Amino acid sequence: MMFQLRRAWLLSLVLLLLSAYPAAAQRLEEKVREHDFDNGLKLLVVERHDTPTVTAYITLKVGSVDETSETRGIAHLLEHMLFKGTTSIGTSDWEKERPIQEEIERVGARLDDLRGRPDADPKVIAELSRRLDALQAEQQKYVVKDEFSSIYAEHGGVGFNAFTSKDLTSYLISLPSNKLELWAAIESDRLKNAVFREFYTEREVVKEERRRAYETNPGGLLYENMMANSFLMHPYRNPIIGWMSDIENLTLEQTRQFFDAYYAPANMTIALVGDVRFDDAVKLVQRYFGDMDSGTPMPPVRAVEPPQRGERRVSIQFDAEPRLAISFRKPTLPHADDYAFDLINLVLTNGRTSRLFQSLVVDKAVATSVSAYGAPGARYSNLFVITAVPRHPHTVAEVEEAIFAELDRLMREPVSEEELQRARNRLQTDHLRMLRENNGLARMLTYYQTVAGDWRYLVDYDERIAEFTAEDIMRTARRYFRPENRTITTVSREEGSVMVQQGHRSAPAPELEMSRSAVGGER
């Protein structure tokens, strides 16, 4: 009886949310107000006066996809560096710290240069290293750790954070609305007067982060190898954090040049959602950000991944439980097939009633978990990825076979109207939930403005999803779930070395099995 009541309550809640979604989307289009500043900065404001708080997002169209072979990993490193302070924040006495910082930069640049030369004198390198360590120790007398965080916390700020993705970099905070000018002062200061203090120690921190996240982590290892082999030449193939040799060779001069060029209004969208008035927000942003130089608009990536002409297999030896990732190349938004994949994802892996969960985990019991997601970004054509972990003693080959059986079914048989409607409902409720939260809405506005070129992608999303039929799903599955369009990556304890194969086989030979899974996006 309690189960029936709970189920009825949940159904009523879902129906209530769904009935509210079209109205919420319509109101969103009316409520989002925007202003374009002369220097290229775009401001998006949504007034919500129910609570005296506001969420602020600064999102830059600068991600790892925008890096070159000389600058891989630089966007992620910059995210670290912008927490190190400015000429007025993060220091107890900038005038005394300044000459030490300048000498650190001089010695560090000389050291980086020598380390890249095969004929460099080891004694000179050792002496410069000692000198750099001494300078950094002296600088610590003036460094105030985490002062950004402390200031925000003292004034009621929560959720102070940042993240870098393939497509963009965002800096965010939620705080009392009467502290919005404090936000403007702090964030404009760190964009105008950033001091890249502790650069050389932070570079070592990022190297250790890479070791933990990828080199000693089976999930990271699987994901990184899947990306590097699903894309052969597009920069989506590179990890956001960079390869180890990239991090080691990033210089302070390169980092500052990249920052000066691209962390600028020409690539910037600010969203303010909460207890703020549009006219006041425009004046505030103009006062603190309006005098910034436009900077250089981030040029589009011209590289186009060539057609894949055969199945690729990557088998990785690693001392961990086996796991599997299958990636299929696909178009990105606003292509119609991208919408279809949102529905396919949920049909296959949305909860315990989804097809892959029922087949692999419940019925055949060959896997302990299975999931699907889009990766690694959305500004350019991307991937649909299915990951699974075999249940002992079953093998990745058995899991792979079970996945292919469900994909084949999706290509041959139309999904039921119940499955399709369940997927639509989930998409709509997820979007509504994001729209209702200040943080979620601010993030979505800046994300779609940056990735899709217009935040209005949000407005008609549910209408577009509702247009897709079972035949559309089946047609999309047939178009992309082809053997020659997939890359299969495995991790296992099998003896042997890392192997990459390209061919056209539907199942791996057992002796070639060897191979990470990402959730929701890359670190």
Coordinates of C-alpha atoms in Angstrom, one line a residue:
M1 CA 0.0 0.0 0.0
M2 CA 2.8 2.4 0.9
F3 CA 4.6 1.6 -2.3
Q4 CA 1.4 2.4 -4.3
L5 CA 1.0 5.7 -2.5
R6 CA 4.6 6.6 -3.0
R7 CA 4.4 5.7 -6.7
A8 CA 1.2 7.7 -7.2
W9 CA 2.8 10.7 -5.4
L10 CA 5.9 10.5 -7.6
L11 CA 3.8 10.3 -10.7
S12 CA 1.8 13.4 -9.6
L13 CA 5.0 15.2 -9.0
V14 CA 6.4 14.4 -12.5
L15 CA 3.1 15.4 -14.1
L16 CA 3.2 18.7 -12.2
L17 CA 6.8 19.4 -13.3
L18 CA 6.0 18.5 -16.9
S19 CA 3.0 20.7 -17.0
A20 CA 5.1 23.6 -15.7
Y21 CA 7.9 23.1 -18.2
P22 CA 6.5 24.8 -21.3
A23 CA 5.4 27.8 -19.2
A24 CA 8.8 27.9 -17.5
A25 CA 10.5 27.9 -20.9
Q26 CA 8.2 30.6 -22.2
R27 CA 8.8 32.7 -19.1
L28 CA 12.5 32.2 -19.4
E29 CA 12.6 33.8 -22.9
E30 CA 10.7 36.8 -21.4
K31 CA 12.8 37.0 -18.3
V32 CA 16.3 36.7 -19.6
R33 CA 17.6 40.2 -20.4
E34 CA 20.9 40.8 -22.2
H35 CA 23.3 43.6 -22.8
D36 CA 26.3 43.8 -25.1
F37 CA 29.1 46.1 -24.0
D38 CA 31.3 47.9 -26.4
N39 CA 34.3 45.7 -25.6
G40 CA 32.5 42.6 -26.6
L41 CA 31.3 41.4 -23.1
K42 CA 27.8 39.9 -23.0
L43 CA 25.7 40.1 -19.9
L44 CA 22.7 37.9 -19.2
V45 CA 20.4 38.8 -16.3
V46 CA 17.4 36.9 -14.8
E47 CA 15.7 38.8 -11.9
R48 CA 14.4 36.5 -9.2
H49 CA 13.5 38.4 -6.0
D50 CA 12.2 35.6 -3.9
T51 CA 15.4 35.3 -1.9
P52 CA 18.1 37.9 -1.3
T53 CA 20.9 36.0 -3.1
V54 CA 22.4 36.0 -6.5
T55 CA 24.5 33.5 -8.5
A56 CA 27.2 34.9 -10.8
Y57 CA 29.0 33.0 -13.6
I58 CA 31.8 34.3 -15.7
T59 CA 32.3 31.9 -18.6
L60 CA 35.0 32.3 -21.2
K61 CA 35.0 30.6 -24.6
V62 CA 38.4 29.2 -23.8
G63 CA 38.9 25.5 -23.3
S64 CA 41.4 22.8 -24.0
V65 CA 40.1 22.5 -27.6
D66 CA 41.5 25.9 -28.3
E67 CA 45.1 25.0 -27.4
T68 CA 47.9 24.2 -29.8
S69 CA 50.7 21.6 -29.6
E70 CA 52.7 24.3 -27.7
T71 CA 50.0 25.2 -25.3
R72 CA 48.2 21.9 -24.4
G73 CA 47.1 22.0 -20.7
I74 CA 47.4 25.8 -20.5
A75 CA 43.7 26.5 -20.0
H76 CA 43.5 24.1 -17.0
L77 CA 46.7 25.5 -15.5
L78 CA 45.4 29.1 -15.9
E79 CA 42.3 28.0 -13.9
H80 CA 44.7 27.1 -11.1
M81 CA 46.7 30.3 -11.4
L82 CA 43.7 32.6 -11.2
F83 CA 43.2 31.5 -7.6
K84 CA 46.6 32.8 -6.7
G85 CA 45.7 36.4 -6.3
T86 CA 46.4 39.8 -7.7
T87 CA 48.5 42.8 -6.8
S88 CA 46.1 43.6 -3.9
I89 CA 44.7 40.1 -3.0
G90 CA 46.8 37.2 -2.0
T91 CA 49.7 39.3 -0.7
S92 CA 50.5 41.1 2.5
D93 CA 52.8 43.6 0.8
W94 CA 53.0 43.7 -3.0
E95 CA 55.7 46.3 -3.1
K96 CA 58.0 44.0 -1.2
E97 CA 56.8 40.9 -2.9
R98 CA 57.1 42.3 -6.5
P99 CA 60.9 42.2 -6.9
I100 CA 60.9 38.6 -5.6
Q101 CA 58.2 37.6 -8.1
E102 CA 60.1 39.2 -10.9
E103 CA 63.3 37.4 -10.0
I104 CA 61.4 34.1 -9.7
E105 CA 60.1 34.7 -13.2
R106 CA 63.6 35.4 -14.5
V107 CA 65.2 32.4 -12.8
G108 CA 62.3 30.1 -13.7
A109 CA 62.4 31.1 -17.4
R110 CA 66.2 30.5 -17.5
L111 CA 65.7 27.1 -15.8
D112 CA 62.9 26.0 -18.2
D113 CA 65.1 27.0 -21.2
L114 CA 68.1 25.0 -20.0
R115 CA 66.0 21.9 -19.1
G116 CA 64.9 21.8 -22.8
R117 CA 68.5 21.7 -24.0
P118 CA 70.4 18.4 -24.3
D119 CA 73.8 20.1 -23.9
A120 CA 72.8 22.0 -20.8
D121 CA 75.3 21.9 -17.8
P122 CA 73.7 19.9 -15.0
K123 CA 75.6 22.0 -12.4
V124 CA 74.0 25.2 -13.8
I125 CA 70.6 23.6 -13.7
A126 CA 71.1 22.4 -10.1
E127 CA 72.3 25.9 -9.0
L128 CA 69.3 27.6 -10.7
S129 CA 67.0 25.1 -9.1
R130 CA 68.4 25.9 -5.6
R131 CA 68.1 29.6 -6.4
L132 CA 64.4 29.2 -7.5
D133 CA 63.6 27.2 -4.3
A134 CA 65.1 29.9 -2.1
L135 CA 63.2 32.7 -3.9
Q136 CA 60.0 30.8 -3.6
A137 CA 60.6 30.2 0.1
E138 CA 61.3 34.0 0.6
Q139 CA 58.1 34.9 -1.3
Q140 CA 56.0 32.8 1.1
K141 CA 56.6 35.5 3.7
Y142 CA 54.2 37.7 1.8
V143 CA 51.8 35.2 0.3
V144 CA 48.3 35.1 1.8
K145 CA 46.8 31.7 1.0
D146 CA 43.3 31.4 -0.3
E147 CA 42.4 35.0 0.2
F148 CA 39.7 35.0 -2.5
S149 CA 37.9 32.2 -0.7
S150 CA 38.3 33.9 2.7
I151 CA 36.9 37.2 1.5
Y152 CA 33.9 35.6 -0.1
A153 CA 33.2 33.3 3.0
E154 CA 33.4 36.3 5.3
H155 CA 30.6 38.0 3.3
G156 CA 28.3 35.0 2.9
G157 CA 29.5 33.6 -0.4
V158 CA 29.1 29.9 -1.1
G159 CA 30.0 27.6 -4.0
F160 CA 33.1 29.6 -5.0
N161 CA 34.6 27.5 -7.7
A162 CA 35.9 27.2 -11.2
F163 CA 36.1 24.5 -13.9
T164 CA 37.7 24.0 -17.3
S165 CA 36.3 21.8 -20.0
K166 CA 37.1 21.1 -23.6
D167 CA 34.9 24.0 -24.7
L168 CA 35.1 26.7 -21.9
T169 CA 36.2 27.9 -18.5
S170 CA 33.8 29.1 -15.8
Y171 CA 34.3 31.0 -12.5
L172 CA 31.3 31.0 -10.2
I173 CA 30.0 32.1 -6.8
S174 CA 26.6 32.6 -5.0
L175 CA 26.4 35.3 -2.5
P176 CA 24.0 37.8 -0.8
S177 CA 22.7 40.2 -3.4
N178 CA 23.9 43.2 -1.4
K179 CA 27.5 41.9 -1.9
L180 CA 27.3 41.9 -5.7
E181 CA 29.6 44.9 -6.0
L182 CA 32.1 42.9 -3.9
W183 CA 31.9 40.2 -6.6
A184 CA 32.4 42.7 -9.4
A185 CA 35.4 44.2 -7.6
I186 CA 37.1 40.9 -6.9
E187 CA 36.5 39.2 -10.3
S188 CA 37.4 42.3 -12.4
D189 CA 40.6 42.6 -10.3
R190 CA 41.7 39.1 -10.9
L191 CA 41.1 39.5 -14.6
K192 CA 42.9 42.8 -14.8
N193 CA 45.7 42.4 -12.2
A194 CA 46.4 38.7 -11.9
V195 CA 49.7 37.7 -10.4
F196 CA 50.9 34.3 -11.4
R197 CA 52.6 33.7 -8.1
E198 CA 53.6 30.2 -7.2
F199 CA 53.6 29.2 -10.9
Y200 CA 56.4 26.7 -10.7
T201 CA 55.0 25.0 -7.6
E202 CA 51.5 24.9 -9.0
R203 CA 52.8 23.3 -12.2
E204 CA 54.1 20.5 -10.0
V205 CA 50.7 20.3 -8.4
V206 CA 49.0 19.8 -11.8
K207 CA 51.5 17.1 -12.7
E208 CA 50.6 15.2 -9.5
E209 CA 46.9 15.8 -10.3
R210 CA 47.5 14.2 -13.7
R211 CA 49.2 11.2 -12.1
R212 CA 46.2 10.6 -9.8
A213 CA 43.5 11.2 -12.3
Y214 CA 44.9 9.4 -15.3
E215 CA 48.2 7.6 -15.0
T216 CA 47.3 5.6 -11.8
N217 CA 43.5 5.6 -12.3
P218 CA 42.0 2.9 -14.5
G219 CA 39.0 5.0 -15.2
G220 CA 41.1 7.9 -16.3
L221 CA 43.4 5.7 -18.3
L222 CA 40.5 4.2 -20.2
Y223 CA 38.9 7.6 -20.9
E224 CA 42.1 9.2 -22.0
N225 CA 43.0 6.4 -24.4
M226 CA 39.5 6.3 -25.8
M227 CA 39.6 10.0 -26.6
A228 CA 43.1 9.8 -28.1
N229 CA 42.0 7.0 -30.5
S230 CA 38.5 8.1 -31.3
F231 CA 40.0 11.4 -32.6
L232 CA 43.2 11.1 -34.6
M233 CA 43.8 14.8 -35.3
H234 CA 41.0 17.0 -33.8
P235 CA 42.2 18.6 -30.5
Y236 CA 39.3 16.9 -28.7
R237 CA 41.7 14.0 -28.6
N238 CA 43.9 15.7 -26.0
P239 CA 43.2 15.6 -22.3
I240 CA 42.1 18.9 -20.6
I241 CA 44.9 18.6 -18.1
G242 CA 47.4 18.0 -21.0
W243 CA 49.9 15.2 -21.4
M244 CA 52.7 15.0 -18.9
S245 CA 55.3 16.5 -21.2
D246 CA 53.0 19.3 -22.1
I247 CA 52.6 20.3 -18.4
E248 CA 56.4 20.0 -17.8
N249 CA 57.1 22.4 -20.7
L250 CA 54.4 25.1 -20.2
T251 CA 56.2 28.3 -19.4
L252 CA 55.1 31.3 -17.4
E253 CA 55.5 33.5 -20.5
Q254 CA 53.3 31.3 -22.6
T255 CA 50.7 31.2 -19.9
R256 CA 50.6 35.0 -19.5
Q257 CA 50.4 35.5 -23.3
F258 CA 47.5 33.1 -23.6
F259 CA 45.7 34.8 -20.7
D260 CA 46.3 38.3 -22.0
A261 CA 45.0 37.4 -25.4
Y262 CA 41.9 35.3 -24.7
Y263 CA 40.7 35.8 -21.1
A264 CA 39.1 39.0 -22.2
P265 CA 35.6 40.4 -23.0
A266 CA 35.6 39.3 -26.6
N267 CA 35.3 35.7 -25.3
M268 CA 33.3 36.4 -22.1
T269 CA 29.7 35.9 -21.0
I270 CA 28.5 36.9 -17.5
A271 CA 25.2 35.6 -16.1
L272 CA 23.6 37.1 -13.0
V273 CA 20.6 35.2 -11.7
G274 CA 18.8 36.1 -8.5
D275 CA 17.9 39.2 -6.5
V276 CA 19.4 41.8 -8.9
R277 CA 17.9 44.5 -11.1
F278 CA 18.9 44.5 -14.8
D279 CA 19.6 48.3 -15.0
D280 CA 21.7 48.1 -11.8
A281 CA 23.6 45.1 -13.1
V282 CA 24.4 46.8 -16.4
K283 CA 25.8 49.8 -14.6
L284 CA 27.8 47.7 -12.2
V285 CA 29.4 45.5 -14.9
Q286 CA 30.1 48.6 -17.0
R287 CA 31.9 50.2 -14.0
Y288 CA 34.1 47.2 -13.2
F289 CA 34.5 45.4 -16.5
G290 CA 33.7 48.0 -19.2
D291 CA 37.3 49.4 -19.3
M292 CA 38.9 46.1 -20.1
D293 CA 40.5 45.7 -23.5
S294 CA 38.4 43.5 -25.9
G295 CA 41.2 41.0 -26.3
T296 CA 41.4 38.6 -29.2
P297 CA 38.2 36.6 -30.2
M298 CA 39.0 32.9 -29.9
P299 CA 39.4 31.6 -33.5
P300 CA 37.4 28.5 -34.4
V301 CA 39.2 25.2 -34.6
R302 CA 39.7 24.6 -38.3
A303 CA 40.8 20.9 -37.9
V304 CA 38.2 18.5 -39.2
E305 CA 38.4 14.9 -38.1
P306 CA 38.6 12.7 -41.2
P307 CA 36.0 10.0 -41.8
Q308 CA 36.6 6.8 -39.8
R309 CA 36.8 3.9 -42.1
G310 CA 37.1 1.0 -39.7
E311 CA 36.5 -0.2 -36.2
R312 CA 39.4 0.8 -33.9
R313 CA 40.4 -1.3 -30.8
V314 CA 42.6 -0.2 -27.9
S315 CA 43.6 -2.8 -25.3
I316 CA 45.4 -1.5 -22.2
Q317 CA 47.2 -3.6 -19.6
F318 CA 46.6 -2.3 -16.1
D319 CA 46.4 -3.9 -12.7
A320 CA 42.7 -3.2 -12.2
E321 CA 39.3 -4.9 -12.7
P322 CA 38.4 -5.0 -16.4
R323 CA 36.2 -2.3 -17.9
L324 CA 35.0 -1.3 -21.4
A325 CA 34.2 1.8 -23.3
I326 CA 32.6 1.9 -26.8
S327 CA 32.5 5.3 -28.5
F328 CA 30.6 6.3 -31.7
R329 CA 31.3 9.5 -33.6
K330 CA 28.3 11.8 -34.0
P331 CA 27.4 15.4 -34.8
T332 CA 26.9 18.1 -32.1
L333 CA 24.1 20.6 -31.5
P334 CA 22.1 21.9 -33.1
H335 CA 22.1 19.0 -35.5
A336 CA 18.8 17.0 -35.2
D337 CA 20.7 13.8 -34.6
D338 CA 22.2 15.3 -31.4
Y339 CA 18.6 15.7 -30.0
A340 CA 18.0 12.1 -31.0
F341 CA 21.0 10.9 -29.0
D342 CA 19.7 12.6 -25.9
L343 CA 16.7 10.3 -26.1
I344 CA 18.7 7.3 -27.1
N345 CA 20.9 7.8 -24.0
L346 CA 17.9 7.6 -21.7
V347 CA 16.3 4.7 -23.5
L348 CA 19.5 2.7 -23.1
T349 CA 20.7 3.7 -19.6
N350 CA 18.1 5.8 -17.7
G351 CA 17.5 3.8 -14.4
R352 CA 16.8 0.2 -13.6
T353 CA 14.1 -0.1 -16.4
S354 CA 16.4 1.0 -19.1
R355 CA 17.4 -1.4 -21.8
L356 CA 21.1 -1.9 -21.1
F357 CA 20.6 -2.1 -17.3
Q358 CA 17.9 -4.7 -17.7
S359 CA 19.9 -6.7 -20.3
L360 CA 23.4 -6.6 -18.9
V361 CA 22.9 -6.2 -15.1
V362 CA 19.6 -7.9 -14.4
D363 CA 18.8 -10.5 -17.1
K364 CA 22.2 -11.7 -18.3
A365 CA 24.1 -10.6 -15.1
V366 CA 27.3 -10.0 -17.1
A367 CA 28.0 -6.5 -15.8
T368 CA 27.9 -4.7 -12.5
S369 CA 27.2 -1.3 -14.1
V370 CA 26.6 0.3 -17.4
S371 CA 26.2 4.0 -18.4
A372 CA 26.2 6.2 -21.5
Y373 CA 27.0 9.9 -22.0
G374 CA 28.1 12.4 -24.7
A375 CA 31.7 13.5 -24.8
P376 CA 34.1 15.2 -24.7
G377 CA 32.6 18.6 -25.7
A378 CA 29.8 20.2 -27.8
R379 CA 31.3 23.0 -29.8
Y380 CA 32.4 20.5 -32.4
S381 CA 31.3 17.0 -33.5
N382 CA 31.7 14.6 -30.6
L383 CA 31.0 11.1 -29.3
F384 CA 28.3 8.9 -27.8
V385 CA 30.0 6.7 -25.3
I386 CA 28.8 3.5 -23.6
T387 CA 30.8 2.2 -20.6
A388 CA 30.4 -1.0 -18.6
V389 CA 32.2 -3.0 -15.9
P390 CA 32.0 -6.8 -16.3
R391 CA 30.7 -8.9 -13.4
H392 CA 33.2 -11.6 -12.4
P393 CA 33.8 -14.1 -14.0
H394 CA 32.3 -12.6 -17.2
T395 CA 34.6 -11.0 -19.7
V396 CA 34.6 -7.7 -21.6
A397 CA 33.9 -9.7 -24.7
E398 CA 30.7 -11.0 -23.2
V399 CA 29.7 -7.5 -22.1
E400 CA 30.5 -6.2 -25.5
E401 CA 28.4 -8.8 -27.2
A402 CA 25.4 -8.0 -24.9
I403 CA 25.7 -4.3 -25.7
F404 CA 25.9 -4.9 -29.4
A405 CA 22.7 -7.1 -29.2
E406 CA 20.8 -4.1 -27.6
L407 CA 22.1 -1.7 -30.2
D408 CA 21.1 -4.0 -32.9
R409 CA 17.6 -4.2 -31.4
L410 CA 17.5 -0.4 -31.4
M411 CA 18.3 -0.4 -35.1
R412 CA 15.7 -3.0 -36.0
E413 CA 12.8 -2.4 -33.8
P414 CA 11.0 0.9 -33.0
V415 CA 11.1 1.8 -29.3
S416 CA 7.8 1.7 -27.6
E417 CA 5.9 4.9 -27.1
E418 CA 6.1 4.3 -23.3
E419 CA 9.9 4.2 -23.5
L420 CA 10.1 7.3 -25.6
Q421 CA 7.7 9.3 -23.5
R422 CA 9.6 8.2 -20.3
A423 CA 12.8 9.6 -21.9
R424 CA 11.1 12.8 -22.9
N425 CA 9.7 13.2 -19.4
R426 CA 13.1 12.7 -17.8
L427 CA 14.8 15.3 -20.1
Q428 CA 12.1 17.8 -19.4
T429 CA 12.2 17.3 -15.6
D430 CA 16.0 17.5 -15.5
H431 CA 15.9 20.8 -17.5
L432 CA 13.1 22.2 -15.3
R433 CA 15.1 21.4 -12.2
M434 CA 18.1 23.2 -13.6
L435 CA 16.0 26.2 -14.6
R436 CA 14.5 26.5 -11.1
E437 CA 17.9 26.8 -9.4
N438 CA 19.8 30.0 -9.7
N439 CA 23.1 28.1 -10.1
G440 CA 21.7 25.7 -12.7
L441 CA 20.2 28.5 -14.8
A442 CA 23.3 30.7 -14.7
R443 CA 25.4 27.8 -15.7
M444 CA 23.0 26.8 -18.6
L445 CA 22.7 30.3 -19.9
T446 CA 26.5 30.8 -20.1
Y447 CA 27.0 27.3 -21.4
Y448 CA 24.6 27.5 -24.3
Q449 CA 25.6 31.1 -25.1
T450 CA 29.2 29.9 -25.4
V451 CA 28.7 26.5 -27.0
A452 CA 25.6 27.0 -29.2
G453 CA 26.2 30.7 -29.8
D454 CA 22.8 31.7 -28.2
W455 CA 21.3 30.9 -24.8
R456 CA 17.9 30.6 -26.6
Y457 CA 18.8 27.0 -27.5
L458 CA 17.2 26.3 -24.1
V459 CA 13.8 27.8 -24.9
D460 CA 12.6 25.4 -27.7
Y461 CA 14.5 22.3 -26.5
D462 CA 11.5 20.5 -25.2
E463 CA 9.5 21.3 -28.4
R464 CA 12.3 19.8 -30.5
I465 CA 12.5 16.7 -28.4
A466 CA 8.8 16.2 -28.6
E467 CA 9.0 16.1 -32.4
F468 CA 11.1 12.9 -32.5
T469 CA 9.4 9.6 -33.2
A470 CA 10.4 6.0 -32.7
E471 CA 11.3 5.9 -36.4
D472 CA 13.7 8.8 -36.0
I473 CA 15.4 7.0 -33.1
M474 CA 15.7 3.9 -35.2
R475 CA 17.0 5.8 -38.2
T476 CA 19.6 7.6 -36.1
A477 CA 20.8 4.3 -34.5
R478 CA 21.3 2.8 -37.9
R479 CA 23.3 5.8 -39.1
Y480 CA 25.8 5.8 -36.3
F481 CA 25.9 2.5 -34.5
R482 CA 27.9 0.9 -37.4
P483 CA 31.1 -1.1 -36.8
E484 CA 33.2 1.2 -38.9
N485 CA 32.1 4.2 -36.8
R486 CA 33.1 2.8 -33.4
T487 CA 36.2 2.7 -31.2
I488 CA 36.4 0.0 -28.5
T489 CA 38.7 0.6 -25.5
T490 CA 39.3 -1.9 -22.8
V491 CA 41.4 -2.1 -19.6
S492 CA 42.3 -5.4 -18.0
R493 CA 45.1 -7.4 -16.3
E494 CA 45.8 -9.4 -19.5
E495 CA 49.5 -9.9 -20.2
G496 CA 50.8 -7.9 -23.1
S497 CA 51.4 -4.3 -24.1
V498 CA 49.0 -1.5 -25.2
M499 CA 47.7 -2.3 -28.6
V500 CA 45.7 -0.3 -31.1
Q501 CA 44.0 -1.9 -34.0
Q502 CA 41.9 -0.7 -36.9
G503 CA 39.8 -3.0 -38.9
H504 CA 36.3 -4.3 -39.2
R505 CA 35.7 -7.1 -36.6
S506 CA 32.5 -7.3 -34.5
A507 CA 34.2 -9.0 -31.5
P508 CA 37.7 -9.0 -30.1
A509 CA 39.9 -12.0 -30.0
P510 CA 40.3 -13.0 -26.3
E511 CA 44.0 -12.6 -26.4
L512 CA 43.6 -8.9 -27.4
E513 CA 41.5 -8.0 -24.5
M514 CA 43.2 -5.7 -22.1
S515 CA 42.0 -1.0 -21.4
R516 CA 38.3 4.4 -17.9
S517 CA 34.9 5.7 -17.7
A518 CA 34.0 9.4 -17.3
V519 CA 30.9 10.7 -15.8
G520 CA 29.4 13.9 -17.1
G521 CA 32.5 15.4 -18.6
E522 CA 36.2 15.4 -18.3
R523 CA 38.3 16.8 -15.5

